[in-house]
Tab-separated table of C-alpha atoms in Angstrom:
chain	number	residue	atom	x	y	z
Y	8	UNK	CA	47.758	4.991	-9.140
Y	9	UNK	CA	49.715	1.889	-9.222
Y	10	UNK	CA	48.861	-1.767	-7.975
Y	11	UNK	CA	48.943	-2.482	-4.597
Y	12	UNK	CA	48.989	-5.650	-2.715
Y	13	UNK	CA	45.790	-6.297	-0.946
Y	14	UNK	CA	45.990	-6.326	2.716
Y	15	UNK	CA	44.434	-8.887	5.277
Y	16	UNK	CA	40.701	-8.131	6.370
Y	17	UNK	CA	40.088	-6.750	8.614
Y	18	UNK	CA	41.516	-3.239	8.187
Y	19	UNK	CA	40.964	0.133	9.208
Y	20	UNK	CA	42.233	2.930	7.779
Y	21	UNK	CA	42.448	6.447	9.026
Y	22	UNK	CA	44.398	10.132	9.762
Y	23	UNK	CA	46.284	9.036	12.224
Y	24	UNK	CA	48.946	11.810	12.068
Y	25	UNK	CA	46.429	13.982	11.807
Y	26	UNK	CA	44.295	12.070	14.639
Y	27	UNK	CA	47.461	12.412	16.797
Y	28	UNK	CA	47.252	16.398	16.039
Y	29	UNK	CA	44.004	17.019	16.577
Y	30	UNK	CA	43.944	15.109	19.991
Y	31	UNK	CA	46.683	16.787	21.686
Y	32	UNK	CA	45.786	20.307	20.803
Y	33	UNK	CA	42.543	19.752	21.809
Y	34	UNK	CA	43.196	18.224	25.661
Y	35	UNK	CA	46.475	20.416	25.980
Y	36	UNK	CA	43.302	23.311	25.173
Y	37	UNK	CA	41.207	22.032	27.741
Y	38	UNK	CA	43.514	21.666	29.962
Y	39	UNK	CA	45.322	25.560	29.865
Y	40	UNK	CA	41.479	27.178	29.661
Y	41	UNK	CA	40.465	25.273	32.694
Y	42	UNK	CA	43.957	26.211	34.253
Y	43	UNK	CA	42.958	30.039	33.402
Y	44	UNK	CA	39.669	29.409	34.986
Y	45	UNK	CA	41.174	28.418	38.115
Y	46	UNK	CA	43.811	29.823	38.275
Y	47	UNK	CA	41.890	33.822	37.933
Y	48	UNK	CA	41.161	35.192	41.017
Y	49	UNK	CA	38.808	37.736	39.512
Y	50	UNK	CA	36.093	35.215	38.135
Y	51	UNK	CA	33.131	33.810	39.827
Y	52	UNK	CA	31.641	30.823	39.914
Y	53	UNK	CA	30.074	31.032	36.420
Y	54	UNK	CA	31.941	32.921	34.596
Y	55	UNK	CA	34.844	28.920	35.506
Y	56	UNK	CA	31.823	27.351	34.606
Y	57	UNK	CA	31.354	28.437	31.267
Y	58	UNK	CA	35.333	28.850	30.921
Y	59	UNK	CA	35.066	25.248	31.633
Y	60	UNK	CA	32.246	24.693	29.262
Y	61	UNK	CA	33.891	26.235	26.491
Y	62	UNK	CA	37.335	24.191	26.741
Y	63	UNK	CA	34.900	20.799	27.194
Y	64	UNK	CA	32.600	22.394	23.560
Y	65	UNK	CA	36.404	22.509	21.804
Y	66	UNK	CA	37.197	19.587	22.998
Y	67	UNK	CA	34.405	17.811	21.447
Y	68	UNK	CA	34.741	19.405	18.032
Y	69	UNK	CA	38.551	18.663	17.473
Y	70	UNK	CA	37.629	14.417	18.782
Y	71	UNK	CA	34.916	14.996	16.037
Y	72	UNK	CA	37.355	16.192	13.565
Y	73	UNK	CA	39.275	13.356	14.685
Y	74	UNK	CA	36.249	10.789	14.335
Y	75	UNK	CA	36.810	9.527	10.067
Y	76	UNK	CA	37.897	6.551	9.062
Y	77	UNK	CA	37.506	3.928	7.310
Y	78	UNK	CA	36.977	0.326	8.194
Y	79	UNK	CA	36.970	-2.859	5.757
Y	80	UNK	CA	35.846	-5.948	6.107
Y	81	UNK	CA	34.959	-9.399	4.276
Y	82	UNK	CA	31.454	-8.239	4.274
Y	83	UNK	CA	32.122	-4.222	2.614
Y	84	UNK	CA	33.525	-0.932	4.132
Y	85	UNK	CA	32.139	0.972	7.036
Y	86	UNK	CA	33.107	4.619	5.696
Y	87	UNK	CA	32.904	7.159	9.315
Y	88	UNK	CA	32.664	10.851	8.636
Y	89	UNK	CA	32.374	14.000	11.441
Y	90	UNK	CA	29.053	13.423	11.527
Y	91	UNK	CA	27.838	10.240	9.807
Y	92	UNK	CA	28.770	6.570	9.154
Y	93	UNK	CA	27.934	5.165	6.486
Y	94	UNK	CA	27.847	0.975	4.978
Y	95	UNK	CA	28.364	0.214	1.868
Y	96	UNK	CA	28.581	-3.286	0.213
Y	97	UNK	CA	32.335	-4.330	-1.517
Y	98	UNK	CA	29.838	-4.366	-4.549
Y	99	UNK	CA	28.433	-0.624	-4.185
Y	100	UNK	CA	31.585	0.320	-4.676
Y	101	UNK	CA	32.762	1.168	-8.495
Y	102	UNK	CA	36.112	3.179	-8.029
Y	103	UNK	CA	38.386	4.944	-5.299
Y	104	UNK	CA	39.408	8.099	-6.466
Y	105	UNK	CA	42.163	9.575	-4.881
Y	106	UNK	CA	43.552	13.220	-7.470
Y	107	UNK	CA	46.180	15.021	-6.923
Y	108	UNK	CA	44.468	18.147	-4.853
Y	109	UNK	CA	41.740	16.268	-3.715
Y	110	UNK	CA	40.919	16.538	0.532
Y	111	UNK	CA	40.270	13.017	0.489
Y	112	UNK	CA	39.771	9.649	-1.247
Y	113	UNK	CA	36.367	9.276	-2.981
Y	114	UNK	CA	33.930	6.510	-3.826
Y	115	UNK	CA	32.327	6.263	-7.200
Y	116	UNK	CA	28.812	4.689	-5.959
Y	117	UNK	CA	26.820	1.897	-8.698
Y	118	UNK	CA	24.090	4.387	-7.409
Y	119	UNK	CA	25.609	7.164	-9.817
Y	120	UNK	CA	26.735	9.227	-6.340
Y	121	UNK	CA	30.021	9.759	-4.909
Y	122	UNK	CA	30.602	9.735	-1.255
Y	123	UNK	CA	33.623	11.767	0.428
Y	124	UNK	CA	35.700	8.699	2.573
Y	125	UNK	CA	37.427	11.065	5.044
Y	126	UNK	CA	39.053	8.487	6.561
Y	127	UNK	CA	41.965	8.913	3.875
Y	128	UNK	CA	43.425	11.996	3.625
Y	129	UNK	CA	46.419	13.406	2.423
Y	130	UNK	CA	46.802	16.083	4.781
Y	131	UNK	CA	50.181	16.101	6.886
Y	132	UNK	CA	51.062	11.894	5.808
Y	133	UNK	CA	50.599	12.082	1.684
Y	134	UNK	CA	52.535	9.490	1.308
Y	135	UNK	CA	50.358	7.338	3.376
Y	136	UNK	CA	46.646	8.405	2.316
Y	137	UNK	CA	47.825	7.783	-0.912
Y	138	UNK	CA	49.195	3.897	0.677
Y	139	UNK	CA	46.121	3.387	2.016
Y	140	UNK	CA	43.759	4.901	-1.275
Y	141	UNK	CA	45.445	2.408	-3.728
Y	142	UNK	CA	45.113	-0.965	-1.015
Y	143	UNK	CA	41.610	-0.236	-0.793
Y	144	UNK	CA	41.361	0.384	-4.682
Y	145	UNK	CA	42.666	-3.498	-4.223
Y	146	UNK	CA	39.936	-4.671	-2.336
Y	147	UNK	CA	37.344	-3.201	-3.883
Y	148	UNK	CA	38.650	-4.563	-7.046
Y	149	UNK	CA	39.273	-7.871	-6.356
Y	150	UNK	CA	36.185	-7.952	-4.405
Y	151	UNK	CA	33.190	-5.921	-5.893
Y	152	UNK	CA	32.310	-4.447	-9.299
Y	153	UNK	CA	35.352	-2.181	-9.207
Y	154	UNK	CA	36.363	-0.565	-12.350
Y	155	UNK	CA	39.875	0.531	-13.386
Y	156	UNK	CA	39.766	4.744	-12.051
Y	157	UNK	CA	41.129	7.296	-14.835
């Protein structure tokens, strides 16, 4: 990845198109399943509740899948993945990686581990993900212990 200008802080990186698709599908599915539950005359009250409950569960899963984001501020980075959130100081981030074929950015950390950052993923918007990864890399290099990626 080439050099990228350092964005102003705070900045939030999130897969906007993917999020829009997930939430749109979730709301549309909830509406459709609920409508079916209400329109089918042969369903009893318990079956209607089961339909709506299933619709709520499906929507909840899609909302959880739309959660990922990476928030960078002057103190460090907050990585919000599907079920976990982790706060990192800039000095903890050694490298920001988005290699060809990677499903999302990986942060190489000073403790020897790697943390997936699902908030930057090339799925639907590859160019945007590359731009965001470059911006996060520039921030990590300028603010922390960042080193050049291979």
